[in-house]
PDB file of C-alpha atoms in Angstrom:
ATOM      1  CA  UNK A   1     -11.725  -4.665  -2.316  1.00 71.00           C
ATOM      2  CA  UNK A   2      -8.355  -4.133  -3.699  1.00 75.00           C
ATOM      3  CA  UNK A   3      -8.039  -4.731  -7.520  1.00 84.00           C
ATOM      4  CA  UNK A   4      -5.424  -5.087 -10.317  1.00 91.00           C
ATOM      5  CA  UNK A   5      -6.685  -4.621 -14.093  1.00 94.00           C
ATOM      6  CA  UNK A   6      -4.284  -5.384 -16.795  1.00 96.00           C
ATOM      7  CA  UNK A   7      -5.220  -4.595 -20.494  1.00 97.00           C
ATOM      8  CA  UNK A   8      -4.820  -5.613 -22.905  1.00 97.00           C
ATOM      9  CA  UNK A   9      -4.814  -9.115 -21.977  1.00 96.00           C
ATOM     10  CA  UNK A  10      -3.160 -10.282 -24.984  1.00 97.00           C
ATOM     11  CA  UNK A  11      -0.998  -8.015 -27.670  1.00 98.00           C
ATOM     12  CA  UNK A  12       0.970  -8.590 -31.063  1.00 98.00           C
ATOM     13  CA  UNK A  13       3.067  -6.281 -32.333  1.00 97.00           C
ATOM     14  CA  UNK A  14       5.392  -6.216 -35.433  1.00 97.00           C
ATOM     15  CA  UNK A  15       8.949  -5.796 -34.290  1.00 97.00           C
ATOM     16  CA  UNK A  16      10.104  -2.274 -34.511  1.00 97.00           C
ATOM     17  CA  UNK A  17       6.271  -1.328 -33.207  1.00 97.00           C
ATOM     18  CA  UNK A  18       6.181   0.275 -30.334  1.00 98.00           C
ATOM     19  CA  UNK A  19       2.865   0.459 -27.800  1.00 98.00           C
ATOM     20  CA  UNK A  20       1.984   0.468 -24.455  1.00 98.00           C
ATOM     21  CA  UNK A  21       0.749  -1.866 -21.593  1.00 98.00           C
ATOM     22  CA  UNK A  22      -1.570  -0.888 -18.856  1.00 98.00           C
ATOM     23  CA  UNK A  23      -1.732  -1.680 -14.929  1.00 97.00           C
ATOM     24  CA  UNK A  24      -4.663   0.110 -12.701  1.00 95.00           C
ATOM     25  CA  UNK A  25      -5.581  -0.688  -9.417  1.00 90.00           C
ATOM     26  CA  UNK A  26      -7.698   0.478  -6.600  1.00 85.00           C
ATOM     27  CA  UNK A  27      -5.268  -0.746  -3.920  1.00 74.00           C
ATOM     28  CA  UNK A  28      -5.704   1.259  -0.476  1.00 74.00           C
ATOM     29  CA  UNK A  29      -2.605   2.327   1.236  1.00 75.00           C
ATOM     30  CA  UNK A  30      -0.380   2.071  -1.763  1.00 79.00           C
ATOM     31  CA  UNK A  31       2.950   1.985  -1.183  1.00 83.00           C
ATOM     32  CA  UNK A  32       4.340   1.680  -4.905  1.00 87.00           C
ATOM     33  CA  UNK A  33       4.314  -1.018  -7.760  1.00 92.00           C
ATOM     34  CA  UNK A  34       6.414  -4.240  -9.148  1.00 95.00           C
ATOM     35  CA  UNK A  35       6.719  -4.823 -12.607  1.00 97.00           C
ATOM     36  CA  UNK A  36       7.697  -8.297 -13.519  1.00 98.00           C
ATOM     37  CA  UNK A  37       8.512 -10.273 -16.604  1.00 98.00           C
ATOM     38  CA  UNK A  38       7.525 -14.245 -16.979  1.00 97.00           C
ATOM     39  CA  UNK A  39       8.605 -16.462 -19.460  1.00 96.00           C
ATOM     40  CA  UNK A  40       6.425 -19.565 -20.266  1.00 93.00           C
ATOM     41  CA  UNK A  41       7.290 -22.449 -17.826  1.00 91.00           C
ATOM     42  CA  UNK A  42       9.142 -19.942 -15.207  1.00 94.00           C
ATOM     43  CA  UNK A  43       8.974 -17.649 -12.735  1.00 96.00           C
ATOM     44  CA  UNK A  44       8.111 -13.779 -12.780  1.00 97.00           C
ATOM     45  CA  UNK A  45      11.820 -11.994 -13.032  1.00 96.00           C
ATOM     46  CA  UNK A  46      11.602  -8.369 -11.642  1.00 95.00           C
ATOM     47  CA  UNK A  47      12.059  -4.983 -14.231  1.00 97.00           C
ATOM     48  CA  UNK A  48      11.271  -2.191 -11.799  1.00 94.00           C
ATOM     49  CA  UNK A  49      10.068  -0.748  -8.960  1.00 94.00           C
ATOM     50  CA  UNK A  50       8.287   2.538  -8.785  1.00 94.00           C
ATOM     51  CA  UNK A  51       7.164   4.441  -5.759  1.00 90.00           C
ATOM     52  CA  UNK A  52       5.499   7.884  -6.065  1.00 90.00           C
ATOM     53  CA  UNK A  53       3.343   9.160  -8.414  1.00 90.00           C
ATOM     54  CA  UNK A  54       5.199  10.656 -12.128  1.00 93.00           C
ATOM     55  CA  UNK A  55       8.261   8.168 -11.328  1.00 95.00           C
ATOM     56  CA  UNK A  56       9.730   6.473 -14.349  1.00 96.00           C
ATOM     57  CA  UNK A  57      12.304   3.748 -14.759  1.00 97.00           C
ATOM     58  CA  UNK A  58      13.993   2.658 -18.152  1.00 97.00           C
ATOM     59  CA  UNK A  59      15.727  -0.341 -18.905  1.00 94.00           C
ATOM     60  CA  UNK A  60      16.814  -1.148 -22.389  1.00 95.00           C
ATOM     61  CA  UNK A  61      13.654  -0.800 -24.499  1.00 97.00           C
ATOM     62  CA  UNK A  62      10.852  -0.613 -21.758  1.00 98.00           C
ATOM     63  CA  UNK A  63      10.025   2.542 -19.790  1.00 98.00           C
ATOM     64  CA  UNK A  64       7.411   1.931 -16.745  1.00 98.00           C
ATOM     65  CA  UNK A  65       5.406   4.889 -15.752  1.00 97.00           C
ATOM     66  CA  UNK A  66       3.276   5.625 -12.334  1.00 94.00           C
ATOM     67  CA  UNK A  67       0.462   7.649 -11.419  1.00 89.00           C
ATOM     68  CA  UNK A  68      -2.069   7.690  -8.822  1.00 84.00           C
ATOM     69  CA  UNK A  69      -4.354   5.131 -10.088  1.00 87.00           C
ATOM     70  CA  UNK A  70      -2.445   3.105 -13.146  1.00 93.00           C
ATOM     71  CA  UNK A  71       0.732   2.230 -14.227  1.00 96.00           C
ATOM     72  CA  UNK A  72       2.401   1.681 -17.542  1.00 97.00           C
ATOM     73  CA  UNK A  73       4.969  -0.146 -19.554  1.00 98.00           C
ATOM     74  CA  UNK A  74       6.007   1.728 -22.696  1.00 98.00           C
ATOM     75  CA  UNK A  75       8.015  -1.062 -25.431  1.00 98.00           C
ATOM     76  CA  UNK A  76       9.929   1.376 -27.713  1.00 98.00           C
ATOM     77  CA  UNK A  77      11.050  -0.565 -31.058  1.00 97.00           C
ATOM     78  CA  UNK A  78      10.039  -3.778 -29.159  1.00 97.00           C
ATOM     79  CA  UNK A  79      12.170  -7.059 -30.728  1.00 97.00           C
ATOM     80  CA  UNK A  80      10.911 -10.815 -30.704  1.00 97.00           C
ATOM     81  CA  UNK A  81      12.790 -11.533 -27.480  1.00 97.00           C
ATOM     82  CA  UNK A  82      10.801  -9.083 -25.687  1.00 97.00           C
ATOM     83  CA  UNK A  83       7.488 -11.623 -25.902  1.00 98.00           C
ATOM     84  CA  UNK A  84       6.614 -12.856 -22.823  1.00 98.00           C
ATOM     85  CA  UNK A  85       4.036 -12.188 -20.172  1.00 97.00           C
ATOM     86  CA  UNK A  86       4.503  -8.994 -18.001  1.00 98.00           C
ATOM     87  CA  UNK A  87       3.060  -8.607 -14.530  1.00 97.00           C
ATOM     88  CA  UNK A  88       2.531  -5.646 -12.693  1.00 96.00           C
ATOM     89  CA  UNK A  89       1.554  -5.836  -8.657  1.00 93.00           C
ATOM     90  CA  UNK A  90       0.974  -3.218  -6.691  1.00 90.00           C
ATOM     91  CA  UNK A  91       2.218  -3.645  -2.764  1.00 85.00           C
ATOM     92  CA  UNK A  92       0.856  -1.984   0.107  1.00 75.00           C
ATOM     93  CA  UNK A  93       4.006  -1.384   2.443  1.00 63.00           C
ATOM     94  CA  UNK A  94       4.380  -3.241   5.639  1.00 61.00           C
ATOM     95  CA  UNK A  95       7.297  -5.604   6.337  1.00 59.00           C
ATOM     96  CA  UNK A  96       5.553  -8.588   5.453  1.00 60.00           C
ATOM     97  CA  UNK A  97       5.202  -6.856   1.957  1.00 67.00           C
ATOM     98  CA  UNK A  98       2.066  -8.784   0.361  1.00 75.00           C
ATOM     99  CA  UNK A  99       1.855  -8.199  -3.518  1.00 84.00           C
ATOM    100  CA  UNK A 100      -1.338  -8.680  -5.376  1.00 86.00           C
ATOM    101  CA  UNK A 101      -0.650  -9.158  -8.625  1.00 91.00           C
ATOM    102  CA  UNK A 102      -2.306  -8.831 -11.779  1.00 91.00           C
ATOM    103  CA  UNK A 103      -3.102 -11.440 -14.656  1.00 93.00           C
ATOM    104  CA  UNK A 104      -0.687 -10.307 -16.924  1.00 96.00           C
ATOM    105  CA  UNK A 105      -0.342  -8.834 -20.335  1.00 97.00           C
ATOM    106  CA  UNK A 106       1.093 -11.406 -22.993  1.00 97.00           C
ATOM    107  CA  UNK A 107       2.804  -9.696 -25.664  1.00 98.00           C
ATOM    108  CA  UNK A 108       4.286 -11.707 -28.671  1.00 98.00           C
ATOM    109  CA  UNK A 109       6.818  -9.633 -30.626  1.00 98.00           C
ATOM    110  CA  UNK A 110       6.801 -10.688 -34.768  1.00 97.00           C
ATOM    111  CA  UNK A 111       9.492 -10.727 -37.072  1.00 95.00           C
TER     112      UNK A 111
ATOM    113  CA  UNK B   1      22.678 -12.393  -7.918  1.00 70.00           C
ATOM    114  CA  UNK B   2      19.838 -13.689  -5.697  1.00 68.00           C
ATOM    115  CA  UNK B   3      18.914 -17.599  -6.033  1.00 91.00           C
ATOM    116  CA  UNK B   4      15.787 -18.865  -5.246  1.00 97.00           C
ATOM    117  CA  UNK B   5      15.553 -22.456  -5.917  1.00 96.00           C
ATOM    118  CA  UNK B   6      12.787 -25.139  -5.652  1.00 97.00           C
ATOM    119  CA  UNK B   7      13.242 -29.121  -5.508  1.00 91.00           C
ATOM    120  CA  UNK B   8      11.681 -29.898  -8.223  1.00 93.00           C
ATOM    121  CA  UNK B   9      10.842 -28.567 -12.088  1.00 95.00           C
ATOM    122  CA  UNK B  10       7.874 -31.303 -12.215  1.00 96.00           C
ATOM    123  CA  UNK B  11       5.849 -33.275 -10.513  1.00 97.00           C
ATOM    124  CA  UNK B  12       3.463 -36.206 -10.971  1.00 98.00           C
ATOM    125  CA  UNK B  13       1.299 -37.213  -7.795  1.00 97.00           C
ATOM    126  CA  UNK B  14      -1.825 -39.562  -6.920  1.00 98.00           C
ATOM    127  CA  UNK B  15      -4.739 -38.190  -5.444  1.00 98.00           C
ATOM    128  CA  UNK B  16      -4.008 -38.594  -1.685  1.00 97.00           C
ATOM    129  CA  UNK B  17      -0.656 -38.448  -1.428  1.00 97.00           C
ATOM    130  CA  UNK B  18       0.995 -36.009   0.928  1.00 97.00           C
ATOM    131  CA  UNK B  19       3.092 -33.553  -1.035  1.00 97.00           C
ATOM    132  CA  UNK B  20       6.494 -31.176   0.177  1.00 97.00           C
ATOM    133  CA  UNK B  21       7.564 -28.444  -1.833  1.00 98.00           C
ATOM    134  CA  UNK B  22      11.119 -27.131  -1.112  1.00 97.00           C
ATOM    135  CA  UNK B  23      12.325 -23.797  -1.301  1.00 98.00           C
ATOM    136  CA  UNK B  24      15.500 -22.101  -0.722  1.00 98.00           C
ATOM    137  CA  UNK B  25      17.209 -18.983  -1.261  1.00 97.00           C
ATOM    138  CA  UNK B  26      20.415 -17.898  -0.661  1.00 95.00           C
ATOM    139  CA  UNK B  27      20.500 -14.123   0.049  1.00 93.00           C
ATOM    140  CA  UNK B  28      19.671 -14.012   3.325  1.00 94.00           C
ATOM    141  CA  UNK B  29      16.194 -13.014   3.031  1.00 94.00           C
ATOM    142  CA  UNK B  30      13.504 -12.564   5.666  1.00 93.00           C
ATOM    143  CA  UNK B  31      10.359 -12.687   3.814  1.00 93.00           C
ATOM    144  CA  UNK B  32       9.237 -16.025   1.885  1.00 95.00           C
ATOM    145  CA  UNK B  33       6.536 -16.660   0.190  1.00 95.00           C
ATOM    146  CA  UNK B  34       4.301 -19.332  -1.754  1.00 97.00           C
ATOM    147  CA  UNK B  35       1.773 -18.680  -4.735  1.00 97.00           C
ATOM    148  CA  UNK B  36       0.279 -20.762  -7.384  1.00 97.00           C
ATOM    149  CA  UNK B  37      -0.354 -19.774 -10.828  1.00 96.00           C
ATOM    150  CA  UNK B  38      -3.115 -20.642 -12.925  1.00 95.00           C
ATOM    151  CA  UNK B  39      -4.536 -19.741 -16.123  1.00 90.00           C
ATOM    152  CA  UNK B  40      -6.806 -16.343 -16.145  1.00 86.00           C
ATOM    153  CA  UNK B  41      -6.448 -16.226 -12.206  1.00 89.00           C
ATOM    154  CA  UNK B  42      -2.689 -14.856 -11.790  1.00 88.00           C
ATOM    155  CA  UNK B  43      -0.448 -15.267  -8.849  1.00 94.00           C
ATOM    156  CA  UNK B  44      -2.482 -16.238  -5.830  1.00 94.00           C
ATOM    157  CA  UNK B  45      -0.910 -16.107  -2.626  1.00 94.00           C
ATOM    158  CA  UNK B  46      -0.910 -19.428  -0.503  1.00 96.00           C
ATOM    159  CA  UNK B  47       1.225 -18.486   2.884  1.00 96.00           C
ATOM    160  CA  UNK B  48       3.955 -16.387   3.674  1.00 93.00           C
ATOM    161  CA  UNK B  49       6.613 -16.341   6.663  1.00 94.00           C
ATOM    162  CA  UNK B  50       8.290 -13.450   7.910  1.00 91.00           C
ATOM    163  CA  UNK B  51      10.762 -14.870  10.033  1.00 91.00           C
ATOM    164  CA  UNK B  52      11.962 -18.435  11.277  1.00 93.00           C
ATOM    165  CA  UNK B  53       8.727 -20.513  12.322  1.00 89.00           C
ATOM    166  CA  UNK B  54       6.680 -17.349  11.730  1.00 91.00           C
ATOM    167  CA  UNK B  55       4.118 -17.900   9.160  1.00 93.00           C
ATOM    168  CA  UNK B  56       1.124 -16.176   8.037  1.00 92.00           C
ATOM    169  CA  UNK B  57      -2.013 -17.637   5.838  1.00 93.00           C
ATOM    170  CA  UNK B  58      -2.782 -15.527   2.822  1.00 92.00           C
ATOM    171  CA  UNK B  59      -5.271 -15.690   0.080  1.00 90.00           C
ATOM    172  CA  UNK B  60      -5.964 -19.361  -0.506  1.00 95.00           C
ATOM    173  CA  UNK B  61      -4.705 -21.330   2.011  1.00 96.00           C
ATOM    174  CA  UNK B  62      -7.074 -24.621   2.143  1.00 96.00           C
ATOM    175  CA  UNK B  63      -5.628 -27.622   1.672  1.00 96.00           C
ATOM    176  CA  UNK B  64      -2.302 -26.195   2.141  1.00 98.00           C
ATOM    177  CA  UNK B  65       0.699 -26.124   5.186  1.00 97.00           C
ATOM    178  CA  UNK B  66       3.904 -24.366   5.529  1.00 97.00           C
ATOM    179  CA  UNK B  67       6.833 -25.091   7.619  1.00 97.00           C
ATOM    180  CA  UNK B  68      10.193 -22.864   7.993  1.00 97.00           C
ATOM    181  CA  UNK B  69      12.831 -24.282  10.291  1.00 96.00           C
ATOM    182  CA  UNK B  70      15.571 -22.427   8.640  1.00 96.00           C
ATOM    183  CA  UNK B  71      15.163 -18.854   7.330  1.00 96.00           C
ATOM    184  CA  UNK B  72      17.022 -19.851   3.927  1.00 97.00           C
ATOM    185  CA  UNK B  73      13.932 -22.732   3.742  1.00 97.00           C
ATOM    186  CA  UNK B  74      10.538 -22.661   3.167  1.00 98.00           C
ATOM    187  CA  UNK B  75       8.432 -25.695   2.546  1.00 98.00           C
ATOM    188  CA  UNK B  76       4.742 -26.123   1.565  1.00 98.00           C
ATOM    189  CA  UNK B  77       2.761 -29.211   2.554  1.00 98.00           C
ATOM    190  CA  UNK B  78      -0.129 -30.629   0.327  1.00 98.00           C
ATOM    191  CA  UNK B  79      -1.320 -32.619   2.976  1.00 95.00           C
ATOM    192  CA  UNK B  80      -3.955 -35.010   0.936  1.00 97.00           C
ATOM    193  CA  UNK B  81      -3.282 -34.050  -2.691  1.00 97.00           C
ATOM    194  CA  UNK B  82      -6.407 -32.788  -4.834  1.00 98.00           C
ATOM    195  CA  UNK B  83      -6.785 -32.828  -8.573  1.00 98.00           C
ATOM    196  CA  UNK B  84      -8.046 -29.253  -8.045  1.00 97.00           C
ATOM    197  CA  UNK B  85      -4.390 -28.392  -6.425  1.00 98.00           C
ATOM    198  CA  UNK B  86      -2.785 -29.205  -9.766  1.00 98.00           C
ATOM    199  CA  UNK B  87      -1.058 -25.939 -10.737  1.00 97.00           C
ATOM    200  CA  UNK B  88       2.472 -24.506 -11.208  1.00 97.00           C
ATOM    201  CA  UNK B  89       3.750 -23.362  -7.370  1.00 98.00           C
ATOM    202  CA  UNK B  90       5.977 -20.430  -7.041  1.00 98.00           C
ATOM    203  CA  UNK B  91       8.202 -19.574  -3.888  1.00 98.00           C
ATOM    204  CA  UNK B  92       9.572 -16.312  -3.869  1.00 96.00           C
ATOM    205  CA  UNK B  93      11.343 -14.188  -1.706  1.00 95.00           C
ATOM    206  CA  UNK B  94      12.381 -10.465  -0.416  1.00 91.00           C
ATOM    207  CA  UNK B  95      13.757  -8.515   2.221  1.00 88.00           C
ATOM    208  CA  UNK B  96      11.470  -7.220   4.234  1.00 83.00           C
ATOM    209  CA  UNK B  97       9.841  -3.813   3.372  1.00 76.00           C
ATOM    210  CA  UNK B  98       9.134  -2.261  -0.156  1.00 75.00           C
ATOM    211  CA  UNK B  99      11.065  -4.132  -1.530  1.00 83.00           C
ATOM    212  CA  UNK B 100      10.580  -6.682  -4.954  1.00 89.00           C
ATOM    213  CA  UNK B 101      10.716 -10.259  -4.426  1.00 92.00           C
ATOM    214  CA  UNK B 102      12.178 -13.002  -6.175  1.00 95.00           C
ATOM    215  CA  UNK B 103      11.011 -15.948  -7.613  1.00 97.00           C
ATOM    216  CA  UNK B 104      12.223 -19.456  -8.006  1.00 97.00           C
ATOM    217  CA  UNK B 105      11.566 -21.160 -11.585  1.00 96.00           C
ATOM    218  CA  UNK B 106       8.140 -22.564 -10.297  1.00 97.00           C
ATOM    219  CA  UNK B 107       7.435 -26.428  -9.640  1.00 97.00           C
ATOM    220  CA  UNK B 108       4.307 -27.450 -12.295  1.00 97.00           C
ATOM    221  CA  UNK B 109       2.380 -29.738 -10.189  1.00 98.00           C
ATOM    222  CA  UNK B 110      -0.288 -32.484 -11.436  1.00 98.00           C
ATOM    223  CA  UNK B 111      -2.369 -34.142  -9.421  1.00 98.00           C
ATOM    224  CA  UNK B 112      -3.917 -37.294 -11.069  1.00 97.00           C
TER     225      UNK B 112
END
């Protein structure tokens, strides 16, 4: 059965701290991987897309990372509006393009 | 940028009642979809349509219709409301391929 595992579920950092967040799957067939960012009361907004293994993608202060079995979001010096929740989902390919997509990381970014 | 738009931020309904969600998007997109969100369970995929009229069930589709008449539109149908169907319900949608989807701002659903 095809799986998505986020950890940790929940995170706090100190602004200026930097740390990591961690997508793994067993997805068969796997075509490449969505992160998303979702702010309470909306809907996921997309960061990046990464397709083959030892890809990476930067925007701003996150860098997502892809292997063969996990994925992960790097927050470099991360500030307060960087807390929200952050979604990864692995697709399978196709044209109809079905996601399955984790619970989520919620990361909350002090002052 | 891409729009994806839903008719409604919030929504109060009585057990029963026969529900439509609206969605549209205006970037020409194939591909729609609708999920809802809940707490602990994630994104859970209700239908999806791949093309005008076209639609396909996906994870959790009791309960639960679609209809898409126009390929900018995508509507889901609570046909007899459930206080188990309260959730937030969000339509997204992509081009087909590998390519990300977009989401709409989500409709947060109770069902009383």
């Amino acid at each position: 059965e095809d799986q998505v595992t986020q950890s940790p579920e929940a995170l706090r950092l100190q602004e200026g701290e930097s740390s990591s967040l961690n997508c793994s799957y067993t997805v068969s067939g796997l075509r490449g991987l969505f992160w998303y960012r979702q702010d309470p009361g909306k809907g996921p907004e997309f960061l990046f897309t990464l397709y083959s293994a030892g890809e990476e993608k930067e925007k701003e202060r996150l860098k997502a990372t892809l292997t063969k079995k996990e994925s992960f979001l790097h927050i470099t010096a991360p500030k307060p509006e960087d807390s929200a929740t952050y979604l990864c989902a692995p697709f399978y390919g196709g044209a109809t393009n079905k996601l399955i997509f984790g619970t989520g990381t919620l990361l909350a970014v002090q002052p | 940028d891409v729009k994806v738009t839903q008719s409604s931020r919030y929504l109060v309904k009585r057990t029963g009642e026969k529900v439509f969600l609206e969605c549209v998007q205006d970037m020409d997109h194939e591909n729609m979809f609708w999920y809802r969100q809940d707490p602990g369970l994630g994104l859970r995929l209700i239908y999806f349509s791949y093309d005008v009229k076209m639609k396909e069930k996906g994870d959790i589709p009791e309960g639960y219709s679609v209809s898409r008449e126009k390929k900018e539109r995508f509507s889901l149908i609570l046909e007899s409301a459930s206080t188990n169907q309260t959730s937030m319900y969000l339509c997204a949608s992509s081009s087909p391929g590998p390519y990300e989807q977009y989401f709409g701002p989500g409709t947060r659903l109770t069902v009383t």
